[in-house]
Coordinates of C-alpha atoms and ligand atoms in Angstrom, one line a residue:
M11 CA -69.8 -33.3 -49.0
S12 CA -73.5 -32.3 -49.8
R13 CA -75.6 -31.0 -47.0
Q14 CA -78.3 -33.4 -45.7
F15 CA -81.8 -32.8 -45.0
R16 CA -84.3 -34.5 -43.2
F17 CA -87.9 -34.1 -42.7
V18 CA -89.3 -34.3 -39.2
P19 CA -93.0 -34.2 -38.7
A20 CA -94.2 -32.0 -35.8
A21 CA -95.7 -34.5 -33.7
L22 CA -92.4 -36.9 -34.0
A23 CA -90.3 -33.9 -33.0
L24 CA -92.6 -33.1 -30.0
A25 CA -92.0 -36.9 -28.9
V26 CA -88.3 -36.8 -29.3
A27 CA -88.0 -33.6 -27.2
T28 CA -90.2 -35.4 -24.3
A29 CA -88.1 -38.3 -24.1
L30 CA -85.0 -36.3 -23.4
P31 CA -83.8 -36.5 -19.8
A32 CA -84.9 -33.6 -17.8
H33 CA -82.1 -30.8 -17.1
A34 CA -82.3 -28.4 -14.4
G35 CA -80.7 -25.6 -16.3
V36 CA -77.4 -24.0 -16.5
T37 CA -76.0 -23.5 -12.8
D38 CA -73.1 -21.6 -11.4
A39 CA -71.6 -24.9 -10.6
D40 CA -71.8 -25.9 -14.4
L41 CA -70.2 -22.6 -15.4
Q42 CA -67.3 -23.0 -12.6
K43 CA -66.3 -26.1 -14.5
G44 CA -65.0 -24.2 -17.0
N45 CA -63.6 -25.8 -20.1
T46 CA -63.9 -29.2 -18.0
Y47 CA -67.7 -29.1 -18.9
T48 CA -67.4 -31.1 -22.1
S49 CA -70.8 -32.1 -22.9
G50 CA -71.9 -28.5 -24.0
V51 CA -70.5 -25.5 -24.7
L52 CA -71.8 -22.9 -22.0
S53 CA -69.6 -19.5 -22.3
A54 CA -67.7 -17.6 -25.1
G55 CA -64.5 -18.7 -24.8
I56 CA -65.4 -22.0 -23.8
G57 CA -64.6 -21.5 -19.9
S58 CA -64.8 -17.8 -18.6
E59 CA -61.1 -17.5 -18.9
G60 CA -61.5 -17.7 -22.6
Q61 CA -58.9 -19.9 -23.4
R62 CA -60.7 -21.9 -26.0
Y63 CA -59.0 -24.9 -25.3
S64 CA -61.1 -27.9 -25.3
P65 CA -59.8 -31.1 -23.4
L66 CA -61.5 -33.7 -25.9
A67 CA -58.9 -35.5 -27.7
K68 CA -61.6 -38.1 -29.4
V69 CA -60.6 -36.0 -32.5
N70 CA -57.0 -35.9 -32.7
T71 CA -53.5 -35.5 -34.9
G72 CA -54.1 -39.1 -35.7
N73 CA -57.9 -39.1 -37.4
V74 CA -58.6 -35.8 -38.0
A75 CA -58.4 -36.4 -41.5
R76 CA -61.6 -38.5 -40.9
L77 CA -63.5 -35.5 -40.2
V78 CA -66.9 -34.8 -42.0
P79 CA -70.0 -32.9 -41.9
A80 CA -72.7 -34.1 -39.4
W81 CA -75.0 -31.4 -40.5
S82 CA -75.0 -27.8 -41.7
F83 CA -78.1 -25.1 -40.9
S84 CA -78.5 -22.1 -42.8
F85 CA -79.6 -18.7 -41.2
G86 CA -81.8 -18.2 -44.3
G87 CA -83.4 -14.4 -45.3
E88 CA -81.9 -11.7 -47.3
K89 CA -80.0 -10.2 -44.9
Q90 CA -76.7 -11.7 -44.6
R91 CA -73.6 -9.8 -43.8
G92 CA -70.9 -10.7 -41.2
Q93 CA -71.7 -13.8 -39.1
E94 CA -69.2 -13.6 -36.0
S95 CA -70.9 -15.7 -33.8
Q96 CA -69.7 -18.6 -31.4
P97 CA -72.6 -21.1 -30.9
M98 CA -73.5 -22.5 -27.6
V99 CA -74.6 -26.2 -26.7
Y100 CA -76.5 -27.2 -23.8
N101 CA -79.1 -29.9 -23.2
G102 CA -78.9 -31.4 -26.5
K103 CA -79.6 -27.9 -28.3
M104 CA -77.4 -25.2 -30.2
F105 CA -78.2 -21.5 -29.4
V106 CA -76.4 -19.5 -32.3
T107 CA -76.8 -16.0 -33.2
G108 CA -76.9 -14.5 -36.7
S109 CA -76.5 -11.1 -37.9
Y110 CA -78.9 -8.6 -37.8
S111 CA -80.0 -9.8 -34.1
R112 CA -81.3 -13.3 -34.4
L113 CA -81.0 -16.3 -32.6
F114 CA -81.9 -19.7 -33.5
A115 CA -82.1 -22.7 -31.5
I116 CA -81.1 -26.0 -33.4
D117 CA -81.2 -29.8 -32.4
A118 CA -77.7 -30.3 -31.9
K119 CA -78.0 -33.7 -33.2
T120 CA -79.8 -33.5 -36.4
G121 CA -79.6 -29.7 -37.1
A122 CA -83.4 -29.3 -37.4
Q123 CA -84.6 -26.1 -36.5
L124 CA -86.3 -25.9 -32.9
W125 CA -87.2 -22.1 -32.8
K126 CA -85.8 -18.9 -33.9
Y127 CA -86.2 -15.6 -32.8
E128 CA -85.8 -12.2 -34.8
H129 CA -85.2 -9.0 -33.2
R130 CA -87.3 -6.2 -34.5
L131 CA -84.9 -3.3 -35.2
P132 CA -85.8 0.0 -35.7
D133 CA -84.4 2.2 -38.6
G134 CA -81.4 4.4 -37.7
I135 CA -79.1 2.0 -35.8
M136 CA -75.4 2.7 -35.8
P137 CA -73.2 -0.3 -35.7
C138 CA -69.7 0.8 -36.8
C139 CA -68.4 -2.2 -38.1
D140 CA -71.1 -4.6 -39.6
V141 CA -74.6 -5.7 -38.5
V142 CA -72.9 -8.7 -36.2
N143 CA -73.3 -10.7 -33.2
R144 CA -70.8 -12.7 -31.3
G145 CA -72.9 -14.8 -29.4
A146 CA -75.2 -15.6 -26.5
A147 CA -74.8 -16.5 -22.9
L148 CA -76.8 -19.3 -21.1
Y149 CA -77.9 -19.4 -17.6
D150 CA -80.8 -21.1 -15.8
N151 CA -83.4 -22.0 -18.5
L152 CA -82.1 -18.5 -20.3
V153 CA -80.4 -18.0 -23.4
I154 CA -79.5 -14.1 -23.6
F155 CA -78.1 -12.0 -26.1
G156 CA -77.5 -8.4 -26.9
T157 CA -79.0 -6.5 -30.0
L158 CA -77.7 -3.9 -32.5
D159 CA -80.5 -1.3 -31.1
A160 CA -78.7 -2.1 -27.6
H161 CA -81.1 -4.2 -25.8
L162 CA -80.2 -7.2 -23.7
I163 CA -82.9 -10.2 -24.3
A164 CA -83.4 -13.2 -22.3
L165 CA -85.2 -15.9 -23.9
N166 CA -86.8 -19.3 -22.7
Q167 CA -84.1 -22.1 -24.0
D168 CA -87.3 -24.2 -24.9
T169 CA -89.8 -22.1 -26.4
G170 CA -87.8 -18.8 -27.5
K171 CA -90.2 -16.6 -25.6
V172 CA -88.8 -13.5 -24.3
V173 CA -88.6 -13.8 -20.7
W174 CA -87.0 -10.1 -20.0
D175 CA -85.8 -7.4 -22.2
Q176 CA -83.7 -4.5 -20.7
K177 CA -82.8 -1.5 -22.7
L178 CA -78.8 -1.0 -22.4
D179 CA -78.8 2.4 -24.0
D180 CA -80.1 4.8 -26.7
Y181 CA -79.0 3.4 -30.1
K182 CA -79.7 7.2 -31.5
S183 CA -76.8 8.3 -29.9
G184 CA -74.5 5.4 -31.5
H185 CA -75.0 3.1 -28.9
S186 CA -75.2 -0.6 -30.3
Y187 CA -74.4 -4.4 -28.6
T188 CA -72.3 -7.1 -30.6
A189 CA -70.3 -9.2 -27.8
A190 CA -71.2 -12.2 -26.1
P191 CA -72.5 -11.6 -22.7
L192 CA -70.4 -13.4 -19.8
L193 CA -72.2 -15.2 -16.9
V194 CA -70.4 -14.8 -13.7
K195 CA -72.1 -15.9 -10.1
G196 CA -75.6 -15.4 -11.5
L197 CA -74.7 -11.9 -13.1
V198 CA -74.6 -11.2 -16.8
L199 CA -72.0 -8.6 -17.7
T200 CA -72.0 -6.6 -20.8
G201 CA -70.3 -3.7 -22.3
I202 CA -71.3 -1.3 -24.9
S203 CA -70.4 -0.5 -28.6
G204 CA -70.0 2.8 -30.1
G205 CA -66.6 4.3 -29.5
E206 CA -66.8 5.9 -32.9
F207 CA -69.6 8.0 -31.6
G208 CA -68.2 9.5 -28.5
V209 CA -70.2 7.2 -26.1
V210 CA -69.0 6.1 -22.6
G211 CA -67.7 2.6 -22.3
R212 CA -68.7 0.8 -19.2
V213 CA -69.4 -2.5 -17.9
D214 CA -72.9 -3.5 -16.5
A215 CA -73.9 -6.6 -14.0
R216 CA -77.6 -7.7 -14.2
D217 CA -79.2 -10.1 -12.4
A218 CA -79.4 -12.9 -15.0
K219 CA -82.9 -14.2 -13.9
T220 CA -84.7 -10.6 -13.9
G221 CA -82.3 -8.4 -16.0
K222 CA -82.3 -5.8 -13.3
L223 CA -79.2 -3.8 -12.9
V224 CA -77.0 -4.5 -10.0
W225 CA -73.7 -2.5 -10.6
T226 CA -72.4 -0.3 -13.4
R227 CA -68.7 0.4 -13.7
P228 CA -67.7 3.6 -16.2
T229 CA -64.6 3.1 -18.0
V230 CA -63.9 6.7 -18.7
E231 CA -62.1 8.5 -15.9
G232 CA -64.5 11.0 -14.0
H233 CA -67.9 9.1 -14.1
M234 CA -69.7 7.8 -11.5
G235 CA -70.0 4.1 -10.8
Y236 CA -73.5 2.8 -9.4
M237 CA -74.3 -0.3 -7.3
D238 CA -78.1 -1.3 -6.2
G239 CA -78.9 2.3 -7.5
K240 CA -76.6 4.2 -5.2
E241 CA -73.4 5.9 -5.8
N242 CA -70.2 3.8 -5.7
G243 CA -67.4 5.9 -6.3
I244 CA -66.3 7.8 -9.3
S245 CA -63.8 5.8 -11.6
G246 CA -60.4 7.4 -11.2
E247 CA -60.2 11.1 -10.8
T248 CA -62.3 13.4 -12.6
N249 CA -59.9 15.6 -15.3
K250 CA -56.6 13.8 -14.1
S251 CA -56.0 12.0 -17.4
W252 CA -58.5 14.0 -19.4
P253 CA -58.7 17.8 -20.2
G254 CA -61.7 19.9 -20.0
D255 CA -65.0 18.4 -20.9
L256 CA -63.6 15.7 -23.4
W257 CA -64.1 12.9 -20.8
K258 CA -67.9 13.3 -20.8
T259 CA -67.7 11.9 -24.5
G260 CA -64.7 9.6 -24.1
G261 CA -65.1 6.6 -25.6
A262 CA -63.3 3.5 -24.1
S263 CA -66.3 1.4 -25.4
T264 CA -66.3 -2.1 -23.9
W265 CA -67.3 -3.9 -27.2
G266 CA -65.3 -6.9 -26.9
N267 CA -65.9 -10.4 -24.8
F268 CA -64.8 -10.1 -21.2
T269 CA -63.2 -12.7 -19.4
Y270 CA -63.5 -13.7 -15.8
D271 CA -61.1 -15.8 -13.7
P272 CA -62.5 -17.6 -10.4
K273 CA -58.8 -17.6 -9.0
T274 CA -58.9 -13.9 -9.1
N275 CA -62.7 -13.0 -8.7
L276 CA -61.9 -10.2 -11.3
V277 CA -63.7 -9.7 -14.6
Y278 CA -61.4 -8.5 -17.1
A279 CA -62.8 -5.8 -19.4
G280 CA -61.2 -4.2 -22.7
T281 CA -61.7 -0.8 -23.6
G282 CA -61.7 0.6 -27.1
N283 CA -60.2 4.2 -28.1
P284 CA -60.6 7.3 -26.4
A285 CA -62.8 9.5 -28.5
P286 CA -62.2 11.4 -30.8
W287 CA -59.7 9.6 -32.8
N288 CA -57.6 12.8 -33.2
S289 CA -55.3 12.6 -30.0
H290 CA -54.1 16.3 -30.2
L291 CA -57.5 17.4 -28.6
R292 CA -57.0 15.4 -25.5
E293 CA -53.9 15.9 -23.9
G294 CA -53.0 13.0 -21.4
D295 CA -53.3 9.5 -21.0
N296 CA -57.3 9.3 -21.3
L297 CA -57.5 6.5 -18.8
Y298 CA -59.5 3.9 -18.8
S299 CA -59.1 3.9 -22.9
S300 CA -57.5 1.2 -24.9
S301 CA -56.8 -0.6 -21.7
T302 CA -57.5 -4.2 -19.8
V303 CA -59.6 -3.0 -16.7
A304 CA -60.2 -5.9 -14.1
I305 CA -63.0 -5.2 -12.2
D306 CA -64.1 -7.0 -8.6
V307 CA -67.5 -8.6 -9.5
D308 CA -68.7 -8.7 -6.1
T309 CA -68.3 -4.5 -5.7
G310 CA -68.6 -3.2 -8.8
K311 CA -64.9 -1.4 -8.4
I312 CA -61.8 -1.3 -10.8
V313 CA -59.0 -3.4 -8.6
W314 CA -56.3 -2.5 -11.4
S315 CA -56.0 -1.2 -15.2
Y316 CA -53.6 -1.5 -17.5
Q317 CA -53.3 0.8 -20.5
N318 CA -51.8 -1.0 -23.6
T319 CA -51.8 2.4 -25.6
P320 CA -51.7 5.4 -23.5
H321 CA -52.9 8.4 -25.5
D322 CA -54.1 6.5 -28.1
G323 CA -54.0 8.1 -31.8
W324 CA -54.3 5.3 -34.1
D325 CA -57.6 4.0 -32.8
F326 CA -56.0 0.9 -31.1
D327 CA -59.1 -0.4 -29.5
G328 CA -57.8 -2.4 -26.2
V329 CA -60.9 -4.5 -26.2
N330 CA -59.2 -7.9 -27.4
E331 CA -59.6 -10.6 -24.7
F332 CA -57.4 -11.2 -21.7
I333 CA -57.0 -14.7 -21.5
T334 CA -55.9 -15.9 -18.0
F335 CA -53.2 -19.0 -17.7
D336 CA -50.7 -20.0 -15.5
Y337 CA -47.5 -18.5 -16.7
K338 CA -44.3 -20.0 -16.4
T339 CA -41.5 -17.5 -16.0
A340 CA -38.0 -17.9 -17.4
D341 CA -36.8 -18.4 -13.8
G342 CA -39.0 -21.3 -13.1
K343 CA -42.0 -19.9 -11.1
T344 CA -45.6 -19.9 -12.1
V345 CA -47.9 -16.8 -12.0
R346 CA -51.4 -16.5 -12.5
A347 CA -51.3 -14.1 -15.6
G348 CA -53.5 -12.9 -18.6
G349 CA -52.2 -12.7 -22.3
K350 CA -53.5 -10.2 -24.5
A351 CA -52.6 -9.8 -28.1
D352 CA -53.6 -6.0 -28.7
R353 CA -54.8 -4.2 -31.7
N354 CA -51.6 -2.2 -31.4
G355 CA -49.5 -5.3 -32.5
F356 CA -48.0 -6.2 -29.3
F357 CA -48.5 -9.1 -27.1
F358 CA -49.0 -8.1 -23.3
V359 CA -48.6 -10.5 -20.3
N360 CA -49.8 -9.2 -17.3
D361 CA -50.2 -10.6 -13.5
A362 CA -54.0 -11.3 -13.3
T363 CA -54.1 -10.0 -9.7
T364 CA -52.0 -7.0 -9.6
G365 CA -52.0 -5.8 -13.3
K366 CA -48.2 -5.5 -13.3
L367 CA -46.8 -6.1 -16.8
L368 CA -44.4 -9.2 -16.8
N369 CA -43.8 -9.3 -20.6
A370 CA -44.6 -7.7 -23.9
F371 CA -43.4 -8.2 -27.3
P372 CA -44.8 -7.8 -31.1
F373 CA -46.8 -10.5 -32.8
V374 CA -46.8 -8.7 -36.1
N375 CA -44.3 -7.5 -38.7
G376 CA -43.0 -4.0 -38.8
I377 CA -44.8 -2.1 -36.1
T378 CA -44.0 1.5 -36.5
W379 CA -45.5 3.6 -33.8
A380 CA -43.5 2.3 -30.8
K381 CA -40.1 0.9 -30.8
G382 CA -41.5 -1.4 -28.0
I383 CA -42.8 -2.0 -24.4
N384 CA -40.5 -0.9 -21.6
L385 CA -40.7 -3.6 -19.1
D386 CA -39.9 -1.3 -16.2
T387 CA -42.1 1.5 -17.1
G388 CA -45.0 -0.3 -18.5
R389 CA -45.3 2.1 -21.2
P390 CA -44.9 2.0 -24.9
E391 CA -41.5 3.8 -26.5
Y392 CA -43.2 5.9 -28.7
V393 CA -41.7 6.9 -32.2
A394 CA -43.0 10.5 -32.0
D395 CA -43.0 11.4 -35.6
N396 CA -45.4 8.2 -36.3
R397 CA -48.3 10.0 -34.3
P398 CA -50.6 11.8 -37.2
G399 CA -50.3 15.5 -36.6
A400 CA -52.6 17.9 -35.4
P401 CA -55.1 19.4 -37.8
N402 CA -53.7 22.2 -40.1
D403 CA -55.6 25.3 -40.5
A404 CA -53.4 26.2 -43.5
A405 CA -54.2 22.9 -45.4
E406 CA -56.9 21.8 -47.5
G407 CA -59.3 20.4 -45.6
K408 CA -57.2 21.4 -42.5
K409 CA -55.8 18.2 -42.9
G410 CA -53.0 17.4 -40.5
N411 CA -49.6 15.5 -41.6
S412 CA -50.1 12.3 -42.5
V413 CA -48.2 9.2 -41.3
F414 CA -48.1 5.6 -42.6
A415 CA -48.9 3.5 -39.2
V416 CA -48.6 -0.6 -38.7
P417 CA -50.4 -1.8 -37.7
S418 CA -53.7 -0.5 -39.1
F419 CA -56.5 0.4 -37.3
L420 CA -58.0 -2.9 -37.7
G421 CA -55.3 -4.1 -35.6
G422 CA -52.4 -6.6 -35.4
K423 CA -55.6 -8.6 -33.8
N424 CA -59.3 -7.6 -34.2
Q425 CA -62.3 -9.1 -32.6
Q426 CA -61.3 -12.6 -33.8
P427 CA -60.4 -14.4 -30.5
M428 CA -57.2 -16.4 -30.0
A429 CA -56.6 -19.7 -28.0
Y430 CA -54.4 -20.9 -25.6
S431 CA -53.4 -24.4 -25.0
P432 CA -52.0 -25.7 -21.6
D433 CA -50.4 -28.6 -23.5
T434 CA -47.9 -26.6 -25.2
N435 CA -48.2 -23.1 -23.5
L436 CA -48.6 -21.4 -26.5
F437 CA -51.0 -18.7 -27.7
Y438 CA -52.4 -19.3 -31.2
V439 CA -52.9 -15.5 -32.5
P440 CA -55.1 -14.9 -35.9
A441 CA -52.9 -12.0 -36.6
N442 CA -52.9 -9.5 -39.4
D443 CA -49.9 -7.8 -41.0
W444 CA -50.9 -4.4 -42.4
G445 CA -50.6 -0.6 -42.1
M446 CA -52.7 2.5 -42.9
E447 CA -52.1 6.3 -43.9
I448 CA -53.8 8.4 -41.1
W449 CA -54.1 11.9 -40.8
N450 CA -56.2 13.9 -38.2
E451 CA -59.0 16.6 -39.1
P452 CA -61.1 19.3 -37.0
I453 CA -63.9 17.3 -35.1
G454 CA -66.8 18.6 -32.6
Y455 CA -69.1 16.3 -30.8
K456 CA -72.5 15.9 -32.2
K457 CA -74.9 13.3 -30.6
G458 CA -75.3 10.5 -33.0
A459 CA -72.5 11.7 -35.5
A460 CA -69.3 10.0 -36.4
Y461 CA -66.7 11.4 -33.7
L462 CA -63.1 10.5 -35.4
G463 CA -61.2 13.8 -36.5
A464 CA -59.5 11.5 -38.5
G465 CA -59.1 9.9 -42.1
F466 CA -57.2 6.8 -43.3
T467 CA -56.7 4.5 -46.0
I468 CA -55.4 1.0 -45.0
K469 CA -52.7 -0.7 -47.2
T470 CA -51.1 -4.2 -47.3
I471 CA -47.4 -4.2 -46.3
S472 CA -46.5 -7.8 -47.8
D473 CA -47.4 -9.4 -51.5
N474 CA -48.1 -12.8 -50.2
H475 CA -50.4 -12.3 -47.1
I476 CA -52.1 -10.2 -44.9
G477 CA -53.2 -12.8 -42.3
A478 CA -50.9 -15.1 -40.5
L479 CA -51.8 -17.5 -37.6
R480 CA -49.4 -17.4 -35.3
A481 CA -48.2 -19.5 -32.4
M482 CA -46.7 -17.3 -30.0
N483 CA -44.5 -18.3 -26.9
P484 CA -45.7 -16.0 -24.0
A485 CA -42.2 -16.3 -22.3
T486 CA -39.7 -16.0 -25.1
G487 CA -42.0 -13.9 -27.2
K488 CA -41.2 -16.2 -30.0
V489 CA -42.9 -17.1 -32.9
E490 CA -42.9 -20.8 -32.9
W491 CA -44.5 -21.6 -36.2
E492 CA -46.8 -19.4 -38.5
I493 CA -49.2 -19.9 -41.5
P494 CA -49.5 -16.9 -43.8
N495 CA -53.1 -16.4 -45.5
N496 CA -53.7 -14.1 -48.2
A497 CA -56.8 -12.3 -46.8
P498 CA -56.9 -11.0 -43.3
L499 CA -57.9 -13.4 -40.7
W500 CA -61.3 -12.5 -38.9
G501 CA -62.2 -15.8 -37.6
G502 CA -61.3 -17.4 -34.1
V503 CA -59.2 -20.1 -32.9
L504 CA -60.0 -23.4 -31.0
A505 CA -57.6 -25.6 -29.4
T506 CA -57.8 -29.1 -28.0
H507 CA -56.1 -31.9 -26.2
G508 CA -56.1 -33.7 -29.4
G509 CA -53.3 -31.6 -30.3
L510 CA -54.9 -29.8 -32.7
V511 CA -55.8 -26.1 -33.6
F512 CA -58.6 -25.4 -35.6
Y513 CA -59.3 -21.8 -37.3
G514 CA -61.4 -20.5 -40.3
T515 CA -60.3 -18.3 -43.1
P516 CA -62.2 -15.4 -45.2
E517 CA -61.7 -18.0 -48.1
G518 CA -64.2 -20.2 -46.5
F519 CA -62.0 -22.8 -45.1
L520 CA -62.2 -24.4 -41.6
K521 CA -58.6 -25.8 -40.9
A522 CA -56.9 -28.3 -38.3
V523 CA -53.4 -28.0 -37.9
D524 CA -51.0 -29.7 -35.7
A525 CA -50.6 -27.7 -32.6
K526 CA -46.9 -28.3 -32.1
S527 CA -45.8 -27.6 -35.9
G528 CA -48.6 -26.0 -37.5
K529 CA -48.6 -28.7 -40.2
E530 CA -52.0 -28.6 -42.0
L531 CA -53.9 -31.9 -41.3
W532 CA -57.4 -31.3 -42.3
K533 CA -59.4 -28.5 -44.3
F534 CA -63.1 -28.3 -45.4
Q535 CA -64.5 -25.4 -47.6
T536 CA -67.8 -24.0 -45.8
G537 CA -68.9 -21.9 -49.0
T538 CA -68.5 -18.7 -47.5
G539 CA -66.0 -16.7 -45.3
V540 CA -65.4 -17.9 -41.9
V541 CA -65.2 -14.9 -39.4
A542 CA -66.3 -16.7 -36.2
P543 CA -64.5 -19.0 -33.7
P544 CA -64.8 -22.6 -34.0
V545 CA -65.9 -24.9 -30.7
A546 CA -66.0 -28.6 -29.5
W547 CA -68.0 -30.6 -27.3
E548 CA -69.2 -34.5 -26.9
E549 CA -72.6 -36.2 -27.1
N550 CA -72.8 -39.8 -26.6
G551 CA -69.2 -40.5 -26.8
E552 CA -68.6 -38.3 -30.1
E553 CA -66.5 -35.4 -30.1
Y554 CA -68.4 -32.6 -32.3
I555 CA -66.7 -29.4 -34.0
A556 CA -68.8 -26.5 -34.9
V557 CA -68.0 -23.2 -36.6
V558 CA -70.3 -20.5 -38.1
S559 CA -69.6 -19.5 -42.0
G560 CA -70.8 -16.0 -43.3
W561 CA -68.2 -13.6 -44.8
G562 CA -68.6 -10.0 -43.5
G563 CA -67.4 -8.0 -40.5
A564 CA -65.5 -4.8 -40.7
V565 CA -62.9 -5.9 -43.2
P566 CA -65.1 -5.5 -46.5
L567 CA -66.5 -2.2 -45.2
W568 CA -63.0 -0.4 -45.0
G569 CA -62.0 -0.8 -48.4
G570 CA -58.3 0.5 -49.1
D571 CA -56.0 -1.9 -51.3
V572 CA -57.4 -4.7 -48.8
A573 CA -60.6 -4.7 -50.6
K574 CA -58.7 -6.2 -53.6
K575 CA -57.8 -9.4 -51.3
V576 CA -61.5 -10.0 -50.4
N577 CA -63.7 -8.2 -53.2
F578 CA -64.4 -11.9 -54.8
L579 CA -65.7 -13.5 -51.4
N580 CA -69.3 -14.4 -51.4
Q581 CA -71.8 -13.8 -48.2
G582 CA -73.6 -16.2 -46.3
G583 CA -74.6 -17.6 -43.1
S584 CA -74.6 -21.0 -41.6
V585 CA -73.5 -23.1 -38.9
W586 CA -71.2 -26.0 -39.8
V587 CA -71.3 -29.3 -37.3
F588 CA -68.5 -32.0 -37.8
K589 CA -67.7 -35.2 -36.2
L590 CA -65.5 -38.1 -37.4
F591 CA -66.8 -40.5 -39.9
N592 CA -68.2 -43.9 -38.4
G593 CA -70.1 -45.0 -41.4
Q594 CA -73.2 -43.7 -40.1
T595 CA -75.0 -40.9 -42.0
T596 CA -77.4 -38.1 -40.0
A597 CA -80.3 -39.7 -41.6
D598 CA -79.5 -43.1 -39.7
A599 CA -79.0 -41.4 -36.7
G600 CA -82.2 -39.5 -36.6
A601 CA -84.2 -43.1 -37.5
D602 CA -82.5 -44.3 -34.4
T603 CA -83.5 -41.5 -32.2
A604 CA -87.3 -41.8 -33.8
A605 CA -87.1 -45.7 -33.0
A606 CA -85.9 -45.1 -29.5
S607 CA -88.8 -42.6 -28.7
H608 CA -91.8 -45.4 -29.7
Ligands
CA32 CA1 -62.4 2.2 -32.5

């Protein structure tokens, strides 16, 4: 398939734009529709619960073989690198972020650029894991996204003009922003990246129309929260789970996408590793690191937290998305719960209202650091010998005892979001089977410097794959089917009522498989690696599927044996849009639109 280009004179484009029906802007009512809002894509996760499930079925198991490109759009520029963004679609416009803090507005029907915003980045930004961005949020007539120098910026959807610009934090101390913001009740919720630099994680809520801070809730125990400029209680109890002063630079950065369930009125934020990585310096559980933290969106207070990896010593960030769903227990009850495929290799099911652990099971092969998760205590059964040893003054470089740990710190699953289908009651997890040699070294905190106190080498553990798309049954813990992939999976997943699961691979394919069997039904080569999640929406009675393509992210930066599996992959940066072939080309569609405007 070749890309199709079409020249649109400026005056004609304007005529088309003015012919569009008037829209009031994205409202809370629109957002509350969640995934039943199908004429666009209004939030990361396709609905605030994060299920990444589309009720559309026009593209389905019977006809997906006829899926063809409608258009493709290049992000251009010399700077490429990882493209992890989920496109947003509203009012006939697509809003998609690119690497290096760029945002493009595109005509969703033709692929023509409407405007672009390129943030002026200072020298010295410190993103740990590539210059990525995972997408924007929409509210009213604004499109809101965060930048690598830790700003949050609201642009006018029609013009791309900056409406407000808020500094989240100081990039010189290692803060950055890469996630997609979450819109709840007129508040724009954001976290912060920088767990490898000893920043303190938190969740901020701002008035989406003005950018003004409403509340902030730290995710390291001991820090004060604020609401409307006043103290709003300390998170937890100072020094309860942290020794000495380490909580002051305690990490637990909130760098993943959040979810929100209107049924519980809670926002679920995942938190990263406690800082530094060397766990021997910080005796205790180190709350609220490597956890799911549930915050009342009205009060800015923590209602519950669940720690996936207490006293983490392997960089098992707990930022992966907590997807709420109706969990059907073995004895036939239905509980509003959340599923999370953690970096540490275990899949957790927690009660979404109380945080109580309901189920936990491995979703990757060969986990070494824990024998399992005890469902009575809710805690891991650690393998004591698999914790990397304390630095040793007598050893060369004061290196502590090295261990081989599975999964690697890049995780059984990393930022690539999974999907849940209420049709099959299965989670579709883009998983990775790999391990690492890891050891500890001495470390002290220095502003703006890496704060790890550990070294590592990532290794493969299987000859035939690292990645595996796995259909997981949350009630039984069973892998219903799996599809191995040579390179690590780093893109997200979309499930649809058409019985399909879409996912991308670093090898460049967007694939559609049968949600029940895993049978591959369609694939398309996008020209560079896919490390972003697909979306679906409908317009004029047609279903569209889109995905961003552009190889990069954390994997190629961290080397080890894994580099051999990915070092042939080419970079890029584009968004691809597909629809069923109906005998009409994009050029025809454009001619129709032009004719209709005269
Ligand atoms: Ca980390």
